mmCIF file with all atom_site columns, C-alpha atoms in Angstrom:
data_model
loop_
_atom_site.group_PDB
_atom_site.id
_atom_site.type_symbol
_atom_site.label_atom_id
_atom_site.label_alt_id
_atom_site.label_comp_id
_atom_site.label_asym_id
_atom_site.label_entity_id
_atom_site.label_seq_id
_atom_site.pdbx_PDB_ins_code
_atom_site.Cartn_x
_atom_site.Cartn_y
_atom_site.Cartn_z
_atom_site.occupancy
_atom_site.B_iso_or_equiv
_atom_site.pdbx_formal_charge
_atom_site.auth_seq_id
_atom_site.auth_comp_id
_atom_site.auth_asym_id
_atom_site.auth_atom_id
_atom_site.pdbx_PDB_model_num
ATOM 1   C CA . UNK A 1 1   ? 0.000   0.000  0.000   1.00 0.00 ? 1   UNK A CA 1
ATOM 2   C CA . UNK A 1 2   ? 1.290   3.446  -0.903  1.00 0.00 ? 2   UNK A CA 1
ATOM 3   C CA . UNK A 1 3   ? 1.827   5.493  2.252   1.00 0.00 ? 3   UNK A CA 1
ATOM 4   C CA . UNK A 1 4   ? 1.189   8.922  0.714   1.00 0.00 ? 4   UNK A CA 1
ATOM 5   C CA . UNK A 1 5   ? -0.715  8.851  -2.548  1.00 0.00 ? 5   UNK A CA 1
ATOM 6   C CA . UNK A 1 6   ? -1.601  11.800 -4.713  1.00 0.00 ? 6   UNK A CA 1
ATOM 7   C CA . UNK A 1 7   ? -3.731  12.073 -7.796  1.00 0.00 ? 7   UNK A CA 1
ATOM 8   C CA . UNK A 1 8   ? -3.436  12.849 -10.563 1.00 0.00 ? 8   UNK A CA 1
ATOM 9   C CA . UNK A 1 9   ? 0.217   12.124 -11.294 1.00 0.00 ? 9   UNK A CA 1
ATOM 10  C CA . UNK A 1 10  ? 0.145   14.314 -14.399 1.00 0.00 ? 10  UNK A CA 1
ATOM 11  C CA . UNK A 1 11  ? -2.142  17.216 -15.176 1.00 0.00 ? 11  UNK A CA 1
ATOM 12  C CA . UNK A 1 12  ? -2.055  19.314 -18.341 1.00 0.00 ? 12  UNK A CA 1
ATOM 13  C CA . UNK A 1 13  ? -4.484  22.199 -18.551 1.00 0.00 ? 13  UNK A CA 1
ATOM 14  C CA . UNK A 1 14  ? -5.097  25.612 -20.086 1.00 0.00 ? 14  UNK A CA 1
ATOM 15  C CA . UNK A 1 15  ? -4.481  28.969 -18.442 1.00 0.00 ? 15  UNK A CA 1
ATOM 16  C CA . UNK A 1 16  ? -7.488  30.218 -16.550 1.00 0.00 ? 16  UNK A CA 1
ATOM 17  C CA . UNK A 1 17  ? -8.840  26.788 -15.649 1.00 0.00 ? 17  UNK A CA 1
ATOM 18  C CA . UNK A 1 18  ? -9.488  25.534 -12.109 1.00 0.00 ? 18  UNK A CA 1
ATOM 19  C CA . UNK A 1 19  ? -7.968  22.222 -11.022 1.00 0.00 ? 19  UNK A CA 1
ATOM 20  C CA . UNK A 1 20  ? -7.557  20.099 -7.906  1.00 0.00 ? 20  UNK A CA 1
ATOM 21  C CA . UNK A 1 21  ? -4.910  17.685 -6.674  1.00 0.00 ? 21  UNK A CA 1
ATOM 22  C CA . UNK A 1 22  ? -5.839  15.149 -4.049  1.00 0.00 ? 22  UNK A CA 1
ATOM 23  C CA . UNK A 1 23  ? -3.667  13.595 -1.360  1.00 0.00 ? 23  UNK A CA 1
ATOM 24  C CA . UNK A 1 24  ? -4.269  10.766 1.060   1.00 0.00 ? 24  UNK A CA 1
ATOM 25  C CA . UNK A 1 25  ? -2.004  9.186  3.651   1.00 0.00 ? 25  UNK A CA 1
ATOM 26  C CA . UNK A 1 26  ? -2.541  5.876  5.433   1.00 0.00 ? 26  UNK A CA 1
ATOM 27  C CA . UNK A 1 27  ? 0.233   6.293  8.000   1.00 0.00 ? 27  UNK A CA 1
ATOM 28  C CA . UNK A 1 28  ? -1.951  7.683  10.755  1.00 0.00 ? 28  UNK A CA 1
ATOM 29  C CA . UNK A 1 29  ? 0.068   10.901 10.730  1.00 0.00 ? 29  UNK A CA 1
ATOM 30  C CA . UNK A 1 30  ? -1.378  14.083 12.201  1.00 0.00 ? 30  UNK A CA 1
ATOM 31  C CA . UNK A 1 31  ? 0.299   16.616 9.929   1.00 0.00 ? 31  UNK A CA 1
ATOM 32  C CA . UNK A 1 32  ? 0.139   17.014 6.161   1.00 0.00 ? 32  UNK A CA 1
ATOM 33  C CA . UNK A 1 33  ? 1.891   19.393 3.783   1.00 0.00 ? 33  UNK A CA 1
ATOM 34  C CA . UNK A 1 34  ? 1.923   20.724 0.267   1.00 0.00 ? 34  UNK A CA 1
ATOM 35  C CA . UNK A 1 35  ? 5.257   21.597 -1.332  1.00 0.00 ? 35  UNK A CA 1
ATOM 36  C CA . UNK A 1 36  ? 5.952   23.096 -4.741  1.00 0.00 ? 36  UNK A CA 1
ATOM 37  C CA . UNK A 1 37  ? 9.059   22.053 -6.675  1.00 0.00 ? 37  UNK A CA 1
ATOM 38  C CA . UNK A 1 38  ? 10.042  24.272 -9.583  1.00 0.00 ? 38  UNK A CA 1
ATOM 39  C CA . UNK A 1 39  ? 11.943  23.335 -12.719 1.00 0.00 ? 39  UNK A CA 1
ATOM 40  C CA . UNK A 1 40  ? 15.269  23.872 -10.925 1.00 0.00 ? 40  UNK A CA 1
ATOM 41  C CA . UNK A 1 41  ? 14.259  21.355 -8.233  1.00 0.00 ? 41  UNK A CA 1
ATOM 42  C CA . UNK A 1 42  ? 13.867  24.096 -5.617  1.00 0.00 ? 42  UNK A CA 1
ATOM 43  C CA . UNK A 1 43  ? 11.352  23.019 -2.964  1.00 0.00 ? 43  UNK A CA 1
ATOM 44  C CA . UNK A 1 44  ? 9.128   25.466 -1.145  1.00 0.00 ? 44  UNK A CA 1
ATOM 45  C CA . UNK A 1 45  ? 6.497   24.735 1.444   1.00 0.00 ? 45  UNK A CA 1
ATOM 46  C CA . UNK A 1 46  ? 3.043   26.087 0.683   1.00 0.00 ? 46  UNK A CA 1
ATOM 47  C CA . UNK A 1 47  ? 0.713   24.827 3.393   1.00 0.00 ? 47  UNK A CA 1
ATOM 48  C CA . UNK A 1 48  ? 0.595   22.545 6.380   1.00 0.00 ? 48  UNK A CA 1
ATOM 49  C CA . UNK A 1 49  ? -2.330  21.141 8.345   1.00 0.00 ? 49  UNK A CA 1
ATOM 50  C CA . UNK A 1 50  ? -2.204  19.517 11.757  1.00 0.00 ? 50  UNK A CA 1
ATOM 51  C CA . UNK A 1 51  ? -5.326  17.551 12.644  1.00 0.00 ? 51  UNK A CA 1
ATOM 52  C CA . UNK A 1 52  ? -7.315  19.491 10.048  1.00 0.00 ? 52  UNK A CA 1
ATOM 53  C CA . UNK A 1 53  ? -6.096  22.849 11.382  1.00 0.00 ? 53  UNK A CA 1
ATOM 54  C CA . UNK A 1 54  ? -4.059  25.117 9.100   1.00 0.00 ? 54  UNK A CA 1
ATOM 55  C CA . UNK A 1 55  ? -0.696  25.748 10.801  1.00 0.00 ? 55  UNK A CA 1
ATOM 56  C CA . UNK A 1 56  ? 1.550   26.904 7.960   1.00 0.00 ? 56  UNK A CA 1
ATOM 57  C CA . UNK A 1 57  ? 0.366   29.222 5.233   1.00 0.00 ? 57  UNK A CA 1
ATOM 58  C CA . UNK A 1 58  ? 3.296   30.607 3.304   1.00 0.00 ? 58  UNK A CA 1
ATOM 59  C CA . UNK A 1 59  ? 3.082   33.532 0.930   1.00 0.00 ? 59  UNK A CA 1
ATOM 60  C CA . UNK A 1 60  ? 1.030   31.834 -1.730  1.00 0.00 ? 60  UNK A CA 1
ATOM 61  C CA . UNK A 1 61  ? -1.495  33.496 -4.060  1.00 0.00 ? 61  UNK A CA 1
ATOM 62  C CA . UNK A 1 62  ? -5.013  33.121 -2.740  1.00 0.00 ? 62  UNK A CA 1
ATOM 63  C CA . UNK A 1 63  ? -5.844  31.264 -5.960  1.00 0.00 ? 63  UNK A CA 1
ATOM 64  C CA . UNK A 1 64  ? -4.417  28.286 -4.044  1.00 0.00 ? 64  UNK A CA 1
ATOM 65  C CA . UNK A 1 65  ? -6.756  26.867 -1.438  1.00 0.00 ? 65  UNK A CA 1
ATOM 66  C CA . UNK A 1 66  ? -6.030  23.771 0.622   1.00 0.00 ? 66  UNK A CA 1
ATOM 67  C CA . UNK A 1 67  ? -8.788  21.700 2.154   1.00 0.00 ? 67  UNK A CA 1
ATOM 68  C CA . UNK A 1 68  ? -8.439  18.996 4.765   1.00 0.00 ? 68  UNK A CA 1
ATOM 69  C CA . UNK A 1 69  ? -11.703 17.084 5.257   1.00 0.00 ? 69  UNK A CA 1
ATOM 70  C CA . UNK A 1 70  ? -10.010 14.789 7.781   1.00 0.00 ? 70  UNK A CA 1
ATOM 71  C CA . UNK A 1 71  ? -6.469  14.235 9.002   1.00 0.00 ? 71  UNK A CA 1
ATOM 72  C CA . UNK A 1 72  ? -5.782  11.590 6.350   1.00 0.00 ? 72  UNK A CA 1
ATOM 73  C CA . UNK A 1 73  ? -6.597  13.878 3.420   1.00 0.00 ? 73  UNK A CA 1
ATOM 74  C CA . UNK A 1 74  ? -5.265  17.195 2.194   1.00 0.00 ? 74  UNK A CA 1
ATOM 75  C CA . UNK A 1 75  ? -6.423  18.461 -1.170  1.00 0.00 ? 75  UNK A CA 1
ATOM 76  C CA . UNK A 1 76  ? -5.128  21.439 -3.125  1.00 0.00 ? 76  UNK A CA 1
ATOM 77  C CA . UNK A 1 77  ? -7.439  23.480 -5.308  1.00 0.00 ? 77  UNK A CA 1
ATOM 78  C CA . UNK A 1 78  ? -6.042  26.039 -7.730  1.00 0.00 ? 78  UNK A CA 1
ATOM 79  C CA . UNK A 1 79  ? -8.217  28.677 -9.389  1.00 0.00 ? 79  UNK A CA 1
ATOM 80  C CA . UNK A 1 80  ? -7.450  30.644 -12.538 1.00 0.00 ? 80  UNK A CA 1
ATOM 81  C CA . UNK A 1 81  ? -4.302  28.736 -13.369 1.00 0.00 ? 81  UNK A CA 1
ATOM 82  C CA . UNK A 1 82  ? -1.313  30.702 -14.654 1.00 0.00 ? 82  UNK A CA 1
ATOM 83  C CA . UNK A 1 83  ? 1.766   29.635 -16.611 1.00 0.00 ? 83  UNK A CA 1
ATOM 84  C CA . UNK A 1 84  ? 3.919   30.130 -13.522 1.00 0.00 ? 84  UNK A CA 1
ATOM 85  C CA . UNK A 1 85  ? 1.917   27.512 -11.646 1.00 0.00 ? 85  UNK A CA 1
ATOM 86  C CA . UNK A 1 86  ? 3.567   24.810 -13.767 1.00 0.00 ? 86  UNK A CA 1
ATOM 87  C CA . UNK A 1 87  ? 5.578   22.708 -11.325 1.00 0.00 ? 87  UNK A CA 1
ATOM 88  C CA . UNK A 1 88  ? 5.605   19.433 -9.460  1.00 0.00 ? 88  UNK A CA 1
ATOM 89  C CA . UNK A 1 89  ? 3.438   19.548 -6.355  1.00 0.00 ? 89  UNK A CA 1
ATOM 90  C CA . UNK A 1 90  ? 4.345   17.190 -3.532  1.00 0.00 ? 90  UNK A CA 1
ATOM 91  C CA . UNK A 1 91  ? 2.134   16.144 -0.701  1.00 0.00 ? 91  UNK A CA 1
ATOM 92  C CA . UNK A 1 92  ? 3.811   14.930 2.483   1.00 0.00 ? 92  UNK A CA 1
ATOM 93  C CA . UNK A 1 93  ? 2.887   13.858 5.986   1.00 0.00 ? 93  UNK A CA 1
ATOM 94  C CA . UNK A 1 94  ? 4.551   13.534 9.367   1.00 0.00 ? 94  UNK A CA 1
ATOM 95  C CA . UNK A 1 95  ? 3.691   12.518 12.902  1.00 0.00 ? 95  UNK A CA 1
ATOM 96  C CA . UNK A 1 96  ? 2.818   15.620 14.923  1.00 0.00 ? 96  UNK A CA 1
ATOM 97  C CA . UNK A 1 97  ? 5.030   18.410 13.645  1.00 0.00 ? 97  UNK A CA 1
ATOM 98  C CA . UNK A 1 98  ? 8.237   16.427 13.473  1.00 0.00 ? 98  UNK A CA 1
ATOM 99  C CA . UNK A 1 99  ? 10.242  17.033 10.374  1.00 0.00 ? 99  UNK A CA 1
ATOM 100 C CA . UNK A 1 100 ? 10.545  13.359 9.328   1.00 0.00 ? 100 UNK A CA 1
ATOM 101 C CA . UNK A 1 101 ? 8.368   13.765 6.300   1.00 0.00 ? 101 UNK A CA 1
ATOM 102 C CA . UNK A 1 102 ? 7.015   11.028 4.071   1.00 0.00 ? 102 UNK A CA 1
ATOM 103 C CA . UNK A 1 103 ? 6.434   12.365 0.583   1.00 0.00 ? 103 UNK A CA 1
ATOM 104 C CA . UNK A 1 104 ? 4.086   11.317 -2.167  1.00 0.00 ? 104 UNK A CA 1
ATOM 105 C CA . UNK A 1 105 ? 5.372   10.706 -5.679  1.00 0.00 ? 105 UNK A CA 1
ATOM 106 C CA . UNK A 1 106 ? 4.350   14.151 -6.880  1.00 0.00 ? 106 UNK A CA 1
ATOM 107 C CA . UNK A 1 107 ? 1.811   15.628 -9.282  1.00 0.00 ? 107 UNK A CA 1
ATOM 108 C CA . UNK A 1 108 ? 3.280   17.327 -12.335 1.00 0.00 ? 108 UNK A CA 1
ATOM 109 C CA . UNK A 1 109 ? 1.113   20.271 -13.369 1.00 0.00 ? 109 UNK A CA 1
ATOM 110 C CA . UNK A 1 110 ? 1.651   21.812 -16.788 1.00 0.00 ? 110 UNK A CA 1
ATOM 111 C CA . UNK A 1 111 ? -0.249  24.974 -17.641 1.00 0.00 ? 111 UNK A CA 1
ATOM 112 C CA . UNK A 1 112 ? -0.380  25.840 -21.346 1.00 0.00 ? 112 UNK A CA 1
ATOM 113 C CA . UNK B 2 1   ? 16.416  33.806 8.339   1.00 0.00 ? 1   UNK B CA 1
ATOM 114 C CA . UNK B 2 2   ? 17.021  30.105 8.824   1.00 0.00 ? 2   UNK B CA 1
ATOM 115 C CA . UNK B 2 3   ? 18.447  28.507 5.712   1.00 0.00 ? 3   UNK B CA 1
ATOM 116 C CA . UNK B 2 4   ? 20.738  25.868 4.272   1.00 0.00 ? 4   UNK B CA 1
ATOM 117 C CA . UNK B 2 5   ? 23.252  26.240 1.497   1.00 0.00 ? 5   UNK B CA 1
ATOM 118 C CA . UNK B 2 6   ? 24.474  23.201 -0.358  1.00 0.00 ? 6   UNK B CA 1
ATOM 119 C CA . UNK B 2 7   ? 27.039  22.790 -3.074  1.00 0.00 ? 7   UNK B CA 1
ATOM 120 C CA . UNK B 2 8   ? 25.811  23.309 -6.563  1.00 0.00 ? 8   UNK B CA 1
ATOM 121 C CA . UNK B 2 9   ? 25.678  20.431 -8.955  1.00 0.00 ? 9   UNK B CA 1
ATOM 122 C CA . UNK B 2 10  ? 25.511  18.599 -11.050 1.00 0.00 ? 10  UNK B CA 1
ATOM 123 C CA . UNK B 2 11  ? 28.039  16.137 -9.734  1.00 0.00 ? 11  UNK B CA 1
ATOM 124 C CA . UNK B 2 12  ? 29.119  13.268 -11.966 1.00 0.00 ? 12  UNK B CA 1
ATOM 125 C CA . UNK B 2 13  ? 31.114  10.370 -10.581 1.00 0.00 ? 13  UNK B CA 1
ATOM 126 C CA . UNK B 2 14  ? 32.275  6.917  -11.561 1.00 0.00 ? 14  UNK B CA 1
ATOM 127 C CA . UNK B 2 15  ? 31.083  3.878  -9.656  1.00 0.00 ? 15  UNK B CA 1
ATOM 128 C CA . UNK B 2 16  ? 33.023  3.213  -6.429  1.00 0.00 ? 16  UNK B CA 1
ATOM 129 C CA . UNK B 2 17  ? 34.162  6.851  -6.224  1.00 0.00 ? 17  UNK B CA 1
ATOM 130 C CA . UNK B 2 18  ? 33.932  8.847  -2.985  1.00 0.00 ? 18  UNK B CA 1
ATOM 131 C CA . UNK B 2 19  ? 31.054  11.295 -2.758  1.00 0.00 ? 19  UNK B CA 1
ATOM 132 C CA . UNK B 2 20  ? 30.882  14.455 -0.663  1.00 0.00 ? 20  UNK B CA 1
ATOM 133 C CA . UNK B 2 21  ? 28.081  16.996 -0.837  1.00 0.00 ? 21  UNK B CA 1
ATOM 134 C CA . UNK B 2 22  ? 28.690  20.067 1.283   1.00 0.00 ? 22  UNK B CA 1
ATOM 135 C CA . UNK B 2 23  ? 25.906  21.623 3.323   1.00 0.00 ? 23  UNK B CA 1
ATOM 136 C CA . UNK B 2 24  ? 26.125  24.580 5.681   1.00 0.00 ? 24  UNK B CA 1
ATOM 137 C CA . UNK B 2 25  ? 23.322  26.166 7.647   1.00 0.00 ? 25  UNK B CA 1
ATOM 138 C CA . UNK B 2 26  ? 22.277  29.442 9.203   1.00 0.00 ? 26  UNK B CA 1
ATOM 139 C CA . UNK B 2 27  ? 19.873  29.239 12.117  1.00 0.00 ? 27  UNK B CA 1
ATOM 140 C CA . UNK B 2 28  ? 18.826  31.319 15.088  1.00 0.00 ? 28  UNK B CA 1
ATOM 141 C CA . UNK B 2 29  ? 18.645  28.327 17.393  1.00 0.00 ? 29  UNK B CA 1
ATOM 142 C CA . UNK B 2 30  ? 19.716  24.694 17.450  1.00 0.00 ? 30  UNK B CA 1
ATOM 143 C CA . UNK B 2 31  ? 18.204  23.060 14.415  1.00 0.00 ? 31  UNK B CA 1
ATOM 144 C CA . UNK B 2 32  ? 17.697  19.434 13.535  1.00 0.00 ? 32  UNK B CA 1
ATOM 145 C CA . UNK B 2 33  ? 19.441  18.599 10.259  1.00 0.00 ? 33  UNK B CA 1
ATOM 146 C CA . UNK B 2 34  ? 18.376  16.235 7.532   1.00 0.00 ? 34  UNK B CA 1
ATOM 147 C CA . UNK B 2 35  ? 19.377  14.796 4.205   1.00 0.00 ? 35  UNK B CA 1
ATOM 148 C CA . UNK B 2 36  ? 16.588  13.816 1.856   1.00 0.00 ? 36  UNK B CA 1
ATOM 149 C CA . UNK B 2 37  ? 17.063  11.964 -1.443  1.00 0.00 ? 37  UNK B CA 1
ATOM 150 C CA . UNK B 2 38  ? 14.862  12.146 -4.538  1.00 0.00 ? 38  UNK B CA 1
ATOM 151 C CA . UNK B 2 39  ? 15.286  9.323  -7.041  1.00 0.00 ? 39  UNK B CA 1
ATOM 152 C CA . UNK B 2 40  ? 14.176  9.998  -10.635 1.00 0.00 ? 40  UNK B CA 1
ATOM 153 C CA . UNK B 2 41  ? 10.414  10.286 -10.927 1.00 0.00 ? 41  UNK B CA 1
ATOM 154 C CA . UNK B 2 42  ? 9.796   9.844  -7.203  1.00 0.00 ? 42  UNK B CA 1
ATOM 155 C CA . UNK B 2 43  ? 9.072   11.907 -4.133  1.00 0.00 ? 43  UNK B CA 1
ATOM 156 C CA . UNK B 2 44  ? 11.676  12.753 -1.523  1.00 0.00 ? 44  UNK B CA 1
ATOM 157 C CA . UNK B 2 45  ? 12.726  10.193 1.059   1.00 0.00 ? 45  UNK B CA 1
ATOM 158 C CA . UNK B 2 46  ? 14.426  10.832 4.354   1.00 0.00 ? 46  UNK B CA 1
ATOM 159 C CA . UNK B 2 47  ? 17.985  9.530  4.045   1.00 0.00 ? 47  UNK B CA 1
ATOM 160 C CA . UNK B 2 48  ? 19.392  10.421 7.459   1.00 0.00 ? 48  UNK B CA 1
ATOM 161 C CA . UNK B 2 49  ? 19.138  12.987 10.219  1.00 0.00 ? 49  UNK B CA 1
ATOM 162 C CA . UNK B 2 50  ? 20.904  14.401 13.261  1.00 0.00 ? 50  UNK B CA 1
ATOM 163 C CA . UNK B 2 51  ? 19.219  16.323 16.039  1.00 0.00 ? 51  UNK B CA 1
ATOM 164 C CA . UNK B 2 52  ? 22.131  17.736 18.052  1.00 0.00 ? 52  UNK B CA 1
ATOM 165 C CA . UNK B 2 53  ? 25.747  18.728 17.753  1.00 0.00 ? 53  UNK B CA 1
ATOM 166 C CA . UNK B 2 54  ? 28.252  15.912 17.091  1.00 0.00 ? 54  UNK B CA 1
ATOM 167 C CA . UNK B 2 55  ? 25.465  13.470 16.209  1.00 0.00 ? 55  UNK B CA 1
ATOM 168 C CA . UNK B 2 56  ? 26.209  11.326 13.187  1.00 0.00 ? 56  UNK B CA 1
ATOM 169 C CA . UNK B 2 57  ? 23.379  10.215 10.950  1.00 0.00 ? 57  UNK B CA 1
ATOM 170 C CA . UNK B 2 58  ? 23.911  7.182  8.732   1.00 0.00 ? 58  UNK B CA 1
ATOM 171 C CA . UNK B 2 59  ? 21.915  5.090  6.294   1.00 0.00 ? 59  UNK B CA 1
ATOM 172 C CA . UNK B 2 60  ? 22.596  3.040  3.141   1.00 0.00 ? 60  UNK B CA 1
ATOM 173 C CA . UNK B 2 61  ? 26.332  3.729  3.428   1.00 0.00 ? 61  UNK B CA 1
ATOM 174 C CA . UNK B 2 62  ? 25.809  7.496  3.646   1.00 0.00 ? 62  UNK B CA 1
ATOM 175 C CA . UNK B 2 63  ? 26.973  9.480  6.666   1.00 0.00 ? 63  UNK B CA 1
ATOM 176 C CA . UNK B 2 64  ? 26.743  13.065 7.858   1.00 0.00 ? 64  UNK B CA 1
ATOM 177 C CA . UNK B 2 65  ? 27.978  14.626 11.109  1.00 0.00 ? 65  UNK B CA 1
ATOM 178 C CA . UNK B 2 66  ? 26.337  17.652 12.723  1.00 0.00 ? 66  UNK B CA 1
ATOM 179 C CA . UNK B 2 67  ? 29.192  20.138 13.230  1.00 0.00 ? 67  UNK B CA 1
ATOM 180 C CA . UNK B 2 68  ? 28.086  23.101 15.280  1.00 0.00 ? 68  UNK B CA 1
ATOM 181 C CA . UNK B 2 69  ? 31.481  24.819 15.159  1.00 0.00 ? 69  UNK B CA 1
ATOM 182 C CA . UNK B 2 70  ? 31.427  24.962 11.365  1.00 0.00 ? 70  UNK B CA 1
ATOM 183 C CA . UNK B 2 71  ? 27.590  24.971 11.038  1.00 0.00 ? 71  UNK B CA 1
ATOM 184 C CA . UNK B 2 72  ? 27.886  22.106 8.596   1.00 0.00 ? 72  UNK B CA 1
ATOM 185 C CA . UNK B 2 73  ? 26.258  18.766 7.823   1.00 0.00 ? 73  UNK B CA 1
ATOM 186 C CA . UNK B 2 74  ? 28.215  17.387 4.861   1.00 0.00 ? 74  UNK B CA 1
ATOM 187 C CA . UNK B 2 75  ? 26.999  14.161 3.259   1.00 0.00 ? 75  UNK B CA 1
ATOM 188 C CA . UNK B 2 76  ? 29.553  11.453 2.428   1.00 0.00 ? 76  UNK B CA 1
ATOM 189 C CA . UNK B 2 77  ? 29.613  8.005  0.927   1.00 0.00 ? 77  UNK B CA 1
ATOM 190 C CA . UNK B 2 78  ? 32.771  6.005  0.470   1.00 0.00 ? 78  UNK B CA 1
ATOM 191 C CA . UNK B 2 79  ? 31.848  4.029  -2.643  1.00 0.00 ? 79  UNK B CA 1
ATOM 192 C CA . UNK B 2 80  ? 28.903  5.108  -4.763  1.00 0.00 ? 80  UNK B CA 1
ATOM 193 C CA . UNK B 2 81  ? 26.822  2.909  -7.033  1.00 0.00 ? 81  UNK B CA 1
ATOM 194 C CA . UNK B 2 82  ? 24.818  3.715  -10.143 1.00 0.00 ? 82  UNK B CA 1
ATOM 195 C CA . UNK B 2 83  ? 21.677  3.344  -8.004  1.00 0.00 ? 83  UNK B CA 1
ATOM 196 C CA . UNK B 2 84  ? 22.807  6.348  -5.913  1.00 0.00 ? 84  UNK B CA 1
ATOM 197 C CA . UNK B 2 85  ? 22.071  8.645  -8.860  1.00 0.00 ? 85  UNK B CA 1
ATOM 198 C CA . UNK B 2 86  ? 19.520  11.089 -7.467  1.00 0.00 ? 86  UNK B CA 1
ATOM 199 C CA . UNK B 2 87  ? 18.966  14.619 -6.222  1.00 0.00 ? 87  UNK B CA 1
ATOM 200 C CA . UNK B 2 88  ? 20.110  15.155 -2.632  1.00 0.00 ? 88  UNK B CA 1
ATOM 201 C CA . UNK B 2 89  ? 18.573  17.839 -0.415  1.00 0.00 ? 89  UNK B CA 1
ATOM 202 C CA . UNK B 2 90  ? 19.954  19.175 2.829   1.00 0.00 ? 90  UNK B CA 1
ATOM 203 C CA . UNK B 2 91  ? 17.312  20.553 5.183   1.00 0.00 ? 91  UNK B CA 1
ATOM 204 C CA . UNK B 2 92  ? 16.860  21.960 8.669   1.00 0.00 ? 92  UNK B CA 1
ATOM 205 C CA . UNK B 2 93  ? 14.013  22.422 11.075  1.00 0.00 ? 93  UNK B CA 1
ATOM 206 C CA . UNK B 2 94  ? 13.587  24.375 14.279  1.00 0.00 ? 94  UNK B CA 1
ATOM 207 C CA . UNK B 2 95  ? 11.072  23.805 17.038  1.00 0.00 ? 95  UNK B CA 1
ATOM 208 C CA . UNK B 2 96  ? 10.771  27.585 17.315  1.00 0.00 ? 96  UNK B CA 1
ATOM 209 C CA . UNK B 2 97  ? 9.551   27.651 13.711  1.00 0.00 ? 97  UNK B CA 1
ATOM 210 C CA . UNK B 2 98  ? 6.984   24.907 14.098  1.00 0.00 ? 98  UNK B CA 1
ATOM 211 C CA . UNK B 2 99  ? 9.477   22.331 12.796  1.00 0.00 ? 99  UNK B CA 1
ATOM 212 C CA . UNK B 2 100 ? 9.014   23.742 9.308   1.00 0.00 ? 100 UNK B CA 1
ATOM 213 C CA . UNK B 2 101 ? 11.571  22.172 6.985   1.00 0.00 ? 101 UNK B CA 1
ATOM 214 C CA . UNK B 2 102 ? 13.786  24.566 5.043   1.00 0.00 ? 102 UNK B CA 1
ATOM 215 C CA . UNK B 2 103 ? 15.401  22.817 2.099   1.00 0.00 ? 103 UNK B CA 1
ATOM 216 C CA . UNK B 2 104 ? 18.583  23.582 0.237   1.00 0.00 ? 104 UNK B CA 1
ATOM 217 C CA . UNK B 2 105 ? 18.517  23.898 -3.534  1.00 0.00 ? 105 UNK B CA 1
ATOM 218 C CA . UNK B 2 106 ? 19.336  20.233 -4.126  1.00 0.00 ? 106 UNK B CA 1
ATOM 219 C CA . UNK B 2 107 ? 22.430  18.648 -5.668  1.00 0.00 ? 107 UNK B CA 1
ATOM 220 C CA . UNK B 2 108 ? 22.018  16.339 -8.647  1.00 0.00 ? 108 UNK B CA 1
ATOM 221 C CA . UNK B 2 109 ? 24.374  13.378 -8.526  1.00 0.00 ? 109 UNK B CA 1
ATOM 222 C CA . UNK B 2 110 ? 24.936  11.067 -11.490 1.00 0.00 ? 110 UNK B CA 1
ATOM 223 C CA . UNK B 2 111 ? 26.990  7.915  -11.066 1.00 0.00 ? 111 UNK B CA 1
ATOM 224 C CA . UNK B 2 112 ? 28.341  6.291  -14.220 1.00 0.00 ? 112 UNK B CA 1
ATOM 225 C CA . UNK B 2 113 ? 29.111  2.603  -14.506 1.00 0.00 ? 113 UNK B CA 1
#
């Protein structure tokens, strides 16, 4: 069983569209994260939830909205997609707020 | 702010060569230090960690020692294999910053047979 699974793995869409990426973890972890990795492999945290409560909200356009229906799920919705949103988005989880993260395989978003 | 700086890549080596990837950090407290590895097409995996000065983290033949005096956490492996080809990320976290991980820019390592 995949510990942290995200869907879809690949997403190609037009500018201006709205899209969602879903993430689920079966590790029983309390904390989940979204990271963005750009074309130069630079990783930047976007959001973090602990037991469904938003605890990290970095400087991210408000077109990005995370939603955590329960502690095993953290979805990312993006409105009005722009070219600069093209990246690989990684979901991750950890127990409490410890930094031993388990990452998903990534979702590659391409905005045309 | 709290940050890590790691040597720029790409690094290309022959099998059985010695690998070192330098990582230095800047932090306002006493961070925990990590090395994560990203194999092609996959997410990051924790490779090793150290939580206090002079601790040595080790895994899969890789080692790194937390050096407070030089604010460094260099990654080493004595004899690399083709399967070690990956991107390696140094990272730190601080309890005072909610354990938020700050990653370095990543170093791409390619090992040739």
